[in-house]
XYZ file of C-alpha atoms in Angstrom:
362
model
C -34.618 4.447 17.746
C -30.874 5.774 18.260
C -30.317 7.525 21.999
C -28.733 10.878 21.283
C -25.192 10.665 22.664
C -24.175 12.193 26.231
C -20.883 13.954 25.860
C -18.609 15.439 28.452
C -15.831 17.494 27.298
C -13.005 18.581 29.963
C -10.287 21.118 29.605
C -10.076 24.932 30.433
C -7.510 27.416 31.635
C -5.958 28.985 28.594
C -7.274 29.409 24.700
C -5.285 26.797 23.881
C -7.436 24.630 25.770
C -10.912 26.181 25.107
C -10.613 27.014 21.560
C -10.207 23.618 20.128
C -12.861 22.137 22.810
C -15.252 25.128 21.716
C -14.892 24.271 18.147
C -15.069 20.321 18.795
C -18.435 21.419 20.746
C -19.966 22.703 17.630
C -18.902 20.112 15.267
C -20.678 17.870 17.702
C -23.828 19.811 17.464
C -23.560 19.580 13.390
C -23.213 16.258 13.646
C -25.636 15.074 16.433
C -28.263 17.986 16.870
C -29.996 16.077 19.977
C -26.539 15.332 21.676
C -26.146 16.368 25.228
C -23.250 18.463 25.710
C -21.906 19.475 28.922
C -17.953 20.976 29.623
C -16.323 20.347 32.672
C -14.140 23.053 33.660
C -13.110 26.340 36.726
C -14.546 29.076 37.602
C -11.431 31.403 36.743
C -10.401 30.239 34.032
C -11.467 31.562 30.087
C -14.036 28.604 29.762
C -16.109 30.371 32.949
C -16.616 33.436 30.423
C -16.587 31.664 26.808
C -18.641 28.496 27.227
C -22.042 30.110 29.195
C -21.849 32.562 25.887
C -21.537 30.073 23.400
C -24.717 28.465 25.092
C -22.632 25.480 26.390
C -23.593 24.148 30.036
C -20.570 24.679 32.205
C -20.069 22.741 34.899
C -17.092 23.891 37.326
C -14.882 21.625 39.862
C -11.957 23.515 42.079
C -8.510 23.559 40.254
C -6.134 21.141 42.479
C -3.071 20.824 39.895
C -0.379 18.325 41.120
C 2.034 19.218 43.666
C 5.701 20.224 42.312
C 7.457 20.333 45.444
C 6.795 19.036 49.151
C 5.215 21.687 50.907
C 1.513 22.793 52.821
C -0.198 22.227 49.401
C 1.136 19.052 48.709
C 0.203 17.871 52.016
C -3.416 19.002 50.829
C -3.607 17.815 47.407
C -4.670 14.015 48.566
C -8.129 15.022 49.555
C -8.282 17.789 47.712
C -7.984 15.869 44.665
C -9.951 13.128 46.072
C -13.463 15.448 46.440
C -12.715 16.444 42.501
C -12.522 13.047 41.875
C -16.200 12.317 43.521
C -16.981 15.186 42.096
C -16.671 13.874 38.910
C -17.386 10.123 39.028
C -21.300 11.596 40.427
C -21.354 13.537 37.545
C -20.857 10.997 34.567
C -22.891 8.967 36.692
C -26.422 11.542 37.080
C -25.797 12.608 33.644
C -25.355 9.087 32.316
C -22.152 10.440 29.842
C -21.224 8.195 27.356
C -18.347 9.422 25.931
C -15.256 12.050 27.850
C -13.482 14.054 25.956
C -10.230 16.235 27.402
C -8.045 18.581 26.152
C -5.681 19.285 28.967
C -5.538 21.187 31.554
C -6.218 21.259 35.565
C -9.709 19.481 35.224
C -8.820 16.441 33.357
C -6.935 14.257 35.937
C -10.122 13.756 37.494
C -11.835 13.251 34.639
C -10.017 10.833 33.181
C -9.549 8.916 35.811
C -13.015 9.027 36.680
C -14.540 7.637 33.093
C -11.489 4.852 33.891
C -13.454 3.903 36.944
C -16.542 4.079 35.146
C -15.682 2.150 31.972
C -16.660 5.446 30.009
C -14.885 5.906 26.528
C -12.319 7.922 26.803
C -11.186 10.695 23.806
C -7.971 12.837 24.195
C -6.777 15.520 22.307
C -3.467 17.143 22.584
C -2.493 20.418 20.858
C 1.057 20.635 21.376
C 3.909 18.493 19.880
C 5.207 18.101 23.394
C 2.506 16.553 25.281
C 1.401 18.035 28.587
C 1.330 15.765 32.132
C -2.789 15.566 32.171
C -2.932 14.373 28.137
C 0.270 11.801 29.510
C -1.954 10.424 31.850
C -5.300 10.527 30.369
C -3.770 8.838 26.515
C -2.909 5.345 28.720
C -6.736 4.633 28.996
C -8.098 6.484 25.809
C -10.521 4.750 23.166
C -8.910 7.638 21.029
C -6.004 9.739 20.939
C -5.595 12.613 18.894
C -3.312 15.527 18.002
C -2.330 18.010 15.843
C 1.059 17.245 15.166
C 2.054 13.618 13.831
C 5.387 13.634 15.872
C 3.537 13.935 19.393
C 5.176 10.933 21.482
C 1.979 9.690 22.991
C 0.369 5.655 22.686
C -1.994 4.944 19.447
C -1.658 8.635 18.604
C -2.914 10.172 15.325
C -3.048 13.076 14.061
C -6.175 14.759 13.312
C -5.295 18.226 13.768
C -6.664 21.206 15.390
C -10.504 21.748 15.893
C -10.771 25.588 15.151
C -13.972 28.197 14.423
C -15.607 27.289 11.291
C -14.848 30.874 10.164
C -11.248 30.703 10.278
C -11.058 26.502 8.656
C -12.688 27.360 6.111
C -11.299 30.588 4.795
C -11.052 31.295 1.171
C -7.887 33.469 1.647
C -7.638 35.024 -2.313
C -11.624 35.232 -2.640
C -11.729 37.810 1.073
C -8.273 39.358 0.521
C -9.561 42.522 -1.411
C -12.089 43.120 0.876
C -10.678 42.560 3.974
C -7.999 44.675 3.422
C -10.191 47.673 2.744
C -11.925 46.852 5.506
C -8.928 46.971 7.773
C -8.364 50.570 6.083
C -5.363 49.882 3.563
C -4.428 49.242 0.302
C -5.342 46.162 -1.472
C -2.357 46.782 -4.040
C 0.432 46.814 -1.919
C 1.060 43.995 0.376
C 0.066 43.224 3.642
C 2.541 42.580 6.699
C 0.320 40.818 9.783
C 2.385 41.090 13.083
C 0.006 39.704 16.087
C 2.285 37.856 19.210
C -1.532 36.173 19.936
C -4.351 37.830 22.212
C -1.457 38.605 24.852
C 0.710 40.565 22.581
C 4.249 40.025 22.531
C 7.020 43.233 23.492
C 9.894 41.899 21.079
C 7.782 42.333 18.021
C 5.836 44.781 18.881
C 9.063 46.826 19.084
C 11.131 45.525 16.664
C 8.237 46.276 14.308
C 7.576 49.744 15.244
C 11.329 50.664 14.984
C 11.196 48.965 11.515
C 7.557 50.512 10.325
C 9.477 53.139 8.386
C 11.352 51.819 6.408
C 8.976 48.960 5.777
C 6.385 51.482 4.248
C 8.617 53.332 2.151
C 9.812 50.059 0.064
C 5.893 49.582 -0.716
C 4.580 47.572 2.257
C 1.682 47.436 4.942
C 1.637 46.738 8.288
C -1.149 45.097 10.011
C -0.222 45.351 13.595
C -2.251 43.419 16.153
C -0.269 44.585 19.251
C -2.142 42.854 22.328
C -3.272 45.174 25.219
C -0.741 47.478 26.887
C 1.722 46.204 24.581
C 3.810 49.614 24.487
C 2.294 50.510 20.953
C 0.036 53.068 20.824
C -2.488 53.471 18.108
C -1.326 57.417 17.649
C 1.869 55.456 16.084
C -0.962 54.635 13.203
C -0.002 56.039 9.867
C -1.155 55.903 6.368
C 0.065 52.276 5.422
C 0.306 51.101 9.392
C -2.906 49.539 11.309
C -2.181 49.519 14.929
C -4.951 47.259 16.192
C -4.877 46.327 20.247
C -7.393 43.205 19.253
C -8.943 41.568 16.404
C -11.908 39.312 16.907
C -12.649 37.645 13.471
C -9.283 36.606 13.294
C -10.320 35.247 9.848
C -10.158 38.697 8.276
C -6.342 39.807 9.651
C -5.669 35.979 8.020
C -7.523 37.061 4.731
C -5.732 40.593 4.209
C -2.467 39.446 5.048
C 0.376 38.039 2.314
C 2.425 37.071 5.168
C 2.368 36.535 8.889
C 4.946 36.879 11.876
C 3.623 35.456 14.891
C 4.482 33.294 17.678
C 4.377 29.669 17.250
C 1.784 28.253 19.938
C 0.000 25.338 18.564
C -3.618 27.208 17.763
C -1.411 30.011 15.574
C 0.480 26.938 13.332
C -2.756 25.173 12.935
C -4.721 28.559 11.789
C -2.062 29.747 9.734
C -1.656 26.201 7.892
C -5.239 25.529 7.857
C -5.791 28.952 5.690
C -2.232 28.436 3.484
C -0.677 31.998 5.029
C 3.307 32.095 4.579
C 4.259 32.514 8.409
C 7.313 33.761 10.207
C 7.581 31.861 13.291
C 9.377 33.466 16.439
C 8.474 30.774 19.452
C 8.341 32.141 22.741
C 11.459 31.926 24.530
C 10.116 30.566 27.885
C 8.662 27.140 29.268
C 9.687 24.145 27.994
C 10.367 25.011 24.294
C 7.156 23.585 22.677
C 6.311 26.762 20.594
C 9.910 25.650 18.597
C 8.512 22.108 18.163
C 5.511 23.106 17.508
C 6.716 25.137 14.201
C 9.482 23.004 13.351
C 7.154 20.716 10.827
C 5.699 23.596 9.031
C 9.347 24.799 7.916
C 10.767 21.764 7.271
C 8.014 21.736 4.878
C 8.594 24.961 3.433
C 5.336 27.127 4.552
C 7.599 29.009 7.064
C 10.139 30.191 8.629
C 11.961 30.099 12.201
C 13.372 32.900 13.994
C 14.722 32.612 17.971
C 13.312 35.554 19.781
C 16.761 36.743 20.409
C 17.533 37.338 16.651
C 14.422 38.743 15.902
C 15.647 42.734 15.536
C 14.701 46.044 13.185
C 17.154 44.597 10.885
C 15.727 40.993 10.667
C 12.450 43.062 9.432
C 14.570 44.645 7.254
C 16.304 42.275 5.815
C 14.811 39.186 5.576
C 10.784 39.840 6.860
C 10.988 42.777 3.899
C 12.452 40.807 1.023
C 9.998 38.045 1.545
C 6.980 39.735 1.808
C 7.965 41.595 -1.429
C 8.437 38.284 -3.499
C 5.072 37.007 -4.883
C 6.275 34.023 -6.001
C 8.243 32.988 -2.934
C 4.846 33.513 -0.854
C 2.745 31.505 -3.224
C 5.145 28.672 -2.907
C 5.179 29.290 1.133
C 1.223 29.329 0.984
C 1.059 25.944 -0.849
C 3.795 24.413 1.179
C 1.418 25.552 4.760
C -1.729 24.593 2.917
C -0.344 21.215 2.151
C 0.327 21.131 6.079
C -2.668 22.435 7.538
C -5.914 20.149 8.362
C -9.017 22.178 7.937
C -11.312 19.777 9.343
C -10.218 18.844 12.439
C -13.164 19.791 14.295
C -15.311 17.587 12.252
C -12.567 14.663 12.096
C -12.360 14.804 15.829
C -16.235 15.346 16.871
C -16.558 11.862 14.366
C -14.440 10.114 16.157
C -16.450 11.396 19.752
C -19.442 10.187 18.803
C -18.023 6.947 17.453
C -17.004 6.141 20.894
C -20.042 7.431 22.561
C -22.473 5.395 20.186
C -19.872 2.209 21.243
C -20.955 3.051 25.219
């Protein structure tokens, strides 16, 4: 008789974090029913709302990130890090875990280094081409380490992809597009535009789209506008032909009615948009260390997108490029294959596999 597997997965803070750990989560479940799943993350970030509700045990330690200049909290970090540490080592040890898996953030230092101590596999997955300082540390150790790029400079890497929400991996793009679209209150004749800068919005689009909305609608296209919350687009600028939306939350149906996207490039929006085949116009985030550029930079080279710096990205770029593609058929179709080609639906599944591998090894 086989021991269902005891799985700890660490990582929390932002979606990009939670998402793919949420999605690995139910793979597991698929795959192992009787597994024991618990997530290791803080009480303020996203995980403290989203795991409890997707009936996930949550199990929170203080957020002690590493010190980036000397001062009162460096000073403090030594212990403080120290009682996360115990923290965690006590943990894998009650629960008897047999397998970690991270995905960044402030709570996996001490995880990591605590299944080191404890000679407890060790699974990391990173999202981003350019790793982040807890994946750096935790990939030394790992039985496993996956991402969703193939050009992330980590040891043993490979690339598996991103886990992501069942609904959104395994979209059927041309069989939903009628109906979403009506459902979203346009046209399904005329094509669709999606603008969404992720759940945060972005200003730049939202206003270079709105000046452009016009002129956009009277050459024959739609606007699907997902503007983020306080986002300085009000839904009275809604017309016939324009969906102002502050929030979608089947993201699978703004994929399914739109022909093309423009969106920022963070690492869950590339891996969606690839995983589904949806012609993309990327326009990375002009802050922080330039990973939203790397992380589009494959998908273009390969012909399912293309790259515009925030700076350029204007009422006339709409105009004149965003407009002209988005009223080319075959120039889309040949963008969809090219992102399709990219994009890894199964990466929840490939990744959850490769979990329980390492837990059934324990």
């Amino acid at each position: 008789m086989t021991t269902a597997p005891r799985i700890l997965l660490a990582g929390g803070g932002t979606a990009g974090h939670v998402s793919p750990l949420l999605a690995t989560a139910a793979a597991l479940r698929e795959l192992e029913p009787e597994a024991e799943l618990v997530v290791l993350g803080t009480k303020d970030g996203l995980e403290a709302d989203l795991v409890p509700a997707s009936g996930l045990e949550l199990v929170t330690i203080d957020k002690v990130p590493f010190p980036r200049r000397p001062d009162g909290a460096a000073l403090r970090f030594p212990a403080r890090f120290a009682g996360t540490l115990r923290r965690v080592r006590a943990l894998l040890r009650e629960r008897r875990i047999d397998a970690v898996v991270g995905f960044g953030g402030y709570v996996c230092p001490p995880a990591y280094l605590a299944a080191a101590a404890a000679r407890v596999p060790l699974v990391v997955h990173e999202a981003n081409r350019r790793p982040g300082l807890a994946n750096r540390l935790g990939a030394r150790r790992a039985a496993v380490v996956a991402t969703a790029f193939s050009d992330t400079p980590l040891p043993r890497a490979e690339r598996v992809g991103m886990p992501m929400r069942r609904g959104i991996a395994h979209l059927d793009r041309a069989a939903r597009r009628d109906e979403a679209v009506r459902g979203l209150g346009l046209d399904p004749v005329r094509p669709v535009l999606l603008v969404t800068g992720g759940s945060l919005g972005a200003q730049r689009l939202n206003e270079a789209v709105a000046g452009a909305a016009d002129e956009m609608l009277a050459a024959g296209a739609q606007i699907l506008h997902v503007t983020g919350k306080g986002k300085g687009v009000p839904a009275s600028a809604e017309r016939e032909g324009y969906r102002v939306l502050e929030y979608v939350s089947a993201m699978e149906e703004a994929y399914a009615a739109a022909d093309l996207a423009v969106t920022r490039s963070g690492s869950g929006t590339v891996s969606e948009v690839t995983a589904v085949g949806l012609p993309a116009v990327f326009v990375p985030l002009p802050i922080g260390n330039g990973e939203q550029a790397l992380n589009g930079q494959e998908v273009v080279a390969a012909g399912g997108a293309l790259m515009i710096d925030d700076a350029d990205f204007t009422v006339q770029t709409l105009t004149r490029t965003v407009l002209p593609l988005l009223l080319d058929p075959e120039r889309l179709a040949a963008m969809s294959q090219a992102a399709r080609a990219f994009g890894i639906p199964d990466a929840a599944e490939q990744l959850a596999q490769r979990v329980i591998s390492a837990a059934r090894r324990a």
